[in-house]
Short mmCIF file of C-alpha atoms in Angstrom, two decimals:
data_model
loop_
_atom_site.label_atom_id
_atom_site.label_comp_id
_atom_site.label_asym_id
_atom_site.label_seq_id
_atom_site.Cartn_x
_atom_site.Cartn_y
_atom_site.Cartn_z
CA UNK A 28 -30.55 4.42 30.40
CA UNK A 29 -32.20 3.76 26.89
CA UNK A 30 -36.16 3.67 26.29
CA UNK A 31 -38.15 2.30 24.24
CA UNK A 32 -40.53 4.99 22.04
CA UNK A 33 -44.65 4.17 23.04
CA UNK A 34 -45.03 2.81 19.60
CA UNK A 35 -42.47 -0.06 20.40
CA UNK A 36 -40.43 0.98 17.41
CA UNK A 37 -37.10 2.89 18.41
CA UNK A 38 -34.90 2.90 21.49
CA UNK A 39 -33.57 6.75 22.10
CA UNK A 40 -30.64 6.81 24.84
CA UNK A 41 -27.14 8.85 25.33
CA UNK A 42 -24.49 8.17 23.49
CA UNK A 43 -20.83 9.15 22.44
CA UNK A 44 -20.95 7.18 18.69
CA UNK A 45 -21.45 10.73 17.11
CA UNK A 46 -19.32 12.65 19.31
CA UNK A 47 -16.05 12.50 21.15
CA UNK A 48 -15.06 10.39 24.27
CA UNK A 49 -16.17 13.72 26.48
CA UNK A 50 -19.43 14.57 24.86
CA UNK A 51 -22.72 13.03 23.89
CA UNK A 52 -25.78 12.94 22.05
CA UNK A 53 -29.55 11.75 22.27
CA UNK A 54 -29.52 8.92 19.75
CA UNK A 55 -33.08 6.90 18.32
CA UNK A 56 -31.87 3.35 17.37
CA UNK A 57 -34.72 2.53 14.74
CA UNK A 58 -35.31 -1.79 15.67
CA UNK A 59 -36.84 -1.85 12.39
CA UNK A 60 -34.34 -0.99 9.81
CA UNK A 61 -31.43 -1.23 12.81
CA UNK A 62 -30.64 2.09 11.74
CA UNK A 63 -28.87 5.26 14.29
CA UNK A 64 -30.33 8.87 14.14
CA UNK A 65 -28.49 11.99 15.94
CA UNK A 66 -31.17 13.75 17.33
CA UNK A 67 -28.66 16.43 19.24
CA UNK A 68 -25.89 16.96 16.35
CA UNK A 69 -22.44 18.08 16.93
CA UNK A 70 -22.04 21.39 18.79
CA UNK A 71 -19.37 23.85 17.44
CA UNK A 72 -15.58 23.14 17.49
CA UNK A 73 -14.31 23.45 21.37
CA UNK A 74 -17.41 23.98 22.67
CA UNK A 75 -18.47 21.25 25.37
CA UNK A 76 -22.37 19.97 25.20
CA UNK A 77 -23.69 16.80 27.17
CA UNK A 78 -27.16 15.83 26.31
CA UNK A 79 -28.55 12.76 28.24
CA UNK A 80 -31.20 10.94 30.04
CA UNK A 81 -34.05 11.32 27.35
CA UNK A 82 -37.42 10.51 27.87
CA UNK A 83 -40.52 9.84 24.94
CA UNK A 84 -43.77 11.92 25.05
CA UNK A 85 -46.15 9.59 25.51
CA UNK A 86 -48.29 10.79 22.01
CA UNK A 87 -44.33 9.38 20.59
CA UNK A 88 -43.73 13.14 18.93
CA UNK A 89 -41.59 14.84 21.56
CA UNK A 90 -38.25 13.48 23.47
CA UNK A 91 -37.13 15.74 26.50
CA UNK A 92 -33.70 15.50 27.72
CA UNK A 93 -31.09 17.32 29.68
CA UNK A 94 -27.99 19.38 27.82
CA UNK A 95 -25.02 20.06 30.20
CA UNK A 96 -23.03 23.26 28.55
CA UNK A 97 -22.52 25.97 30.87
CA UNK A 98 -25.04 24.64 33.13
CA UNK A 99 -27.74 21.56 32.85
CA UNK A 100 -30.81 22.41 31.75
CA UNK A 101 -34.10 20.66 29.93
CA UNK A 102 -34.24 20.84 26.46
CA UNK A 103 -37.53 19.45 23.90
CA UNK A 104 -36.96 17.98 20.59
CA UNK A 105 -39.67 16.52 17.89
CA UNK A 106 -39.07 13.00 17.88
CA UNK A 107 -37.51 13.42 14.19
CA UNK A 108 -34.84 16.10 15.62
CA UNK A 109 -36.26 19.36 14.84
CA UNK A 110 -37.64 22.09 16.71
CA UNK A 111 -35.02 21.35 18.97
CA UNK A 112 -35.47 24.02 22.21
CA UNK A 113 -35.27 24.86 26.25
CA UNK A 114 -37.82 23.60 28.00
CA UNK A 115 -37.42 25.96 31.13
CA UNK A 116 -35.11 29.09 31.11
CA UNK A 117 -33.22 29.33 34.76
CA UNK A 118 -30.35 29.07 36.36
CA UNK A 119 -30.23 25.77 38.48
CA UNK A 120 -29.51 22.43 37.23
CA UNK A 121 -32.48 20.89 35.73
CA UNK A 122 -32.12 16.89 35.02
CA UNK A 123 -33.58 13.58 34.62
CA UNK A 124 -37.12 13.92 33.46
CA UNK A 125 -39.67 11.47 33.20
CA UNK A 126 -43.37 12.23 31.39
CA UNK A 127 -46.96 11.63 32.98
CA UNK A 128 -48.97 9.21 30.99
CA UNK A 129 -51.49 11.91 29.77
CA UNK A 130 -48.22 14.03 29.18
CA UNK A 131 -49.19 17.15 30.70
CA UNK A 132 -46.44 17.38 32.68
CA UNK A 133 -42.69 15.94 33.19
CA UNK A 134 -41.39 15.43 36.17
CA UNK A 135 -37.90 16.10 36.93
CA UNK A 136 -35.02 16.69 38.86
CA UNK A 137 -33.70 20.30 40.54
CA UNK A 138 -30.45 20.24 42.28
CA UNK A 139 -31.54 17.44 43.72
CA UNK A 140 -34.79 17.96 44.96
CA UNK A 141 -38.25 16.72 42.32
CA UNK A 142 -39.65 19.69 40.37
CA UNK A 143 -42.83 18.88 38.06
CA UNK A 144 -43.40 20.75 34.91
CA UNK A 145 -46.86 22.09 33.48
CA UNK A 146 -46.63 22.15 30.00
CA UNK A 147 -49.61 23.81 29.11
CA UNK A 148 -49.45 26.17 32.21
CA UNK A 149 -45.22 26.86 31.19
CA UNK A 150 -45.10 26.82 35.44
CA UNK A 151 -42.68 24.51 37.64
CA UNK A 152 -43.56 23.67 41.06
CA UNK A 153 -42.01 21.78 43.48
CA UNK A 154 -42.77 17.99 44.25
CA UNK A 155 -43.24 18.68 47.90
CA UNK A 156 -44.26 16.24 50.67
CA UNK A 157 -44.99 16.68 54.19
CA UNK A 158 -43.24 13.90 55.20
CA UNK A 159 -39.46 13.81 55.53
CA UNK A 160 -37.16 12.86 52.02
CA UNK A 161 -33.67 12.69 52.23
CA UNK A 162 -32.45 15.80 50.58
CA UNK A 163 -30.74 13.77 47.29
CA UNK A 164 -33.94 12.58 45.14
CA UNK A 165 -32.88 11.18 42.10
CA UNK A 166 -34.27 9.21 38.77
CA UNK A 167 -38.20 10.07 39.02
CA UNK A 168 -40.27 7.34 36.98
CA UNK A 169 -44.38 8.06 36.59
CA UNK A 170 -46.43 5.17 36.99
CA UNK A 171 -48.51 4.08 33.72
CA UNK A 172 -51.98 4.84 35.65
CA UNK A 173 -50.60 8.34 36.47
CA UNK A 174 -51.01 8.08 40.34
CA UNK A 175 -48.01 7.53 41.65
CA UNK A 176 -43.83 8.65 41.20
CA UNK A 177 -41.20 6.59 42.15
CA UNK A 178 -37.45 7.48 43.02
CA UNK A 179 -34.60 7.05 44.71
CA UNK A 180 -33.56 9.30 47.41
CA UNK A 181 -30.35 9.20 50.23
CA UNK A 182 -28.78 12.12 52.52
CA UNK A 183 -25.31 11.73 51.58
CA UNK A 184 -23.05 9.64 49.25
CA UNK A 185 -22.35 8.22 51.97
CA UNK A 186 -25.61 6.44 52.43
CA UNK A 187 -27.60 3.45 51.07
CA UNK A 188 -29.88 5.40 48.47
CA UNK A 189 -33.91 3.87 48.90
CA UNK A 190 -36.29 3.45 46.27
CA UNK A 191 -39.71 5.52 47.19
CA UNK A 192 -43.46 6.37 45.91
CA UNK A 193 -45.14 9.52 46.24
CA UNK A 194 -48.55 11.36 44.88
CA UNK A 195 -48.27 13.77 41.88
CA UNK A 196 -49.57 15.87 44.48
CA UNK A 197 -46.73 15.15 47.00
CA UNK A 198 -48.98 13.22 49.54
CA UNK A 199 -48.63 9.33 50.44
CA UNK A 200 -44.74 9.20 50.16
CA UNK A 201 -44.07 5.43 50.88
CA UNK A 202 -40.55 4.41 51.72
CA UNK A 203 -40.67 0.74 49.43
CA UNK A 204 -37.17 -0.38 50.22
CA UNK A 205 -35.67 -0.66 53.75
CA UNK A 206 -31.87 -0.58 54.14
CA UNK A 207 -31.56 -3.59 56.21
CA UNK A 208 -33.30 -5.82 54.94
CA UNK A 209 -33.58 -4.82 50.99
CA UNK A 210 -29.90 -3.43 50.48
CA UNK A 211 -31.34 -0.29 49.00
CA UNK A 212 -32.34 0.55 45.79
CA UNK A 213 -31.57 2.94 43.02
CA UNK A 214 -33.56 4.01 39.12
CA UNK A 215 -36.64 2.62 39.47
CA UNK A 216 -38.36 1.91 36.27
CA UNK A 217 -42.39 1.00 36.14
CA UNK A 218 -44.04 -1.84 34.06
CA UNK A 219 -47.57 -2.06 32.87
CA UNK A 220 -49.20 -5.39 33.02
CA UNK A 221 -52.15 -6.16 30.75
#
């Protein structure tokens, strides 16, 4: 799941080229010079650390990402690797987070339910609706205008996972695929048109 930095420059995404076959690391692949920068070095010998799903600030100085060591959590880097930090201290498995356009906040996952996080405030609330979501919402993606968040959702493994939009505020949540006729749909991924 790589993406591209707002300036157009770099591509940051998980990978194992720094690390062994078990673990990996939040890479920037500069399309400039063609050049590969570790963000999330090594961890110490026989200790286990996973960092993926990374996602650009959208001022391009801050990547957030989730580390999987004891537990997953959210974790903040500068864009050059330093100042490398947890973004929220807790014990339930934080993943997948996406930044609004004004980045104020970052919207992620929380055992599998959508949790969005105030970065000035330091406060996470939940992405609630009162309309019904299947309990597994996955992969949330902020629209470029800010108004809307799209993901995929399903009850069990078992079922056909949907692709859906919902308010910031948790209102409007529109089911956009339909099973039967659409086959589902899973990471959904916004484009700006100018």
């Amino acid at each position: 799941m790589p993406g591209w930095s707002p300036d157009s420059k770099n591509i940051v995404f998980h990978s194992q080229m720094f690390n062994s076959e078990d673990q990996g690391n939040i890479v920037i692949y500069n399309s400039e010079n063609k050049s590969f920068t570790n963000l999330t070095p090594g961890p110490p010998a026989n200790f286990f650390i996973n960092d993926q799903h990374p996602a650009w600030s959208p001022d391009n100085s801050k990547i957030v990402y989730s580390r999987y060591a004891t537990k997953t959590e959210l974790w903040i880097t500068d864009s050059d690797g330093t100042n490398r930090h947890k973004l929220v201290d807790n014990e339930n498995v934080d993943s997948e987070p996406s930044w609004s356009p004004d980045g104020s906040e970052i919207v992620f996952t929380r055992v599998h339910k959508l949790m969005i996080y105030n970065i000035d405030a330091h406060q996470v609330r939940p992405l609630s609706s009162t309309a019904t979501i299947p309990n597994q919402q996955r992969m949330p993606a902020w629209s470029p205008d800010g108004r809307w968040i799209a993901f995929h959702a399903y009850n069990s493994p078992a079922d056909q996972s949907e692709i859906y939009l919902i308010r910031p505020d948790g209102s409007d949540l529109t089911l956009v695929t339909r099973e039967a006729s659409w086959g589902g749909g899973m990471n959904p991924s916004f484009i700006k048109i100018q």
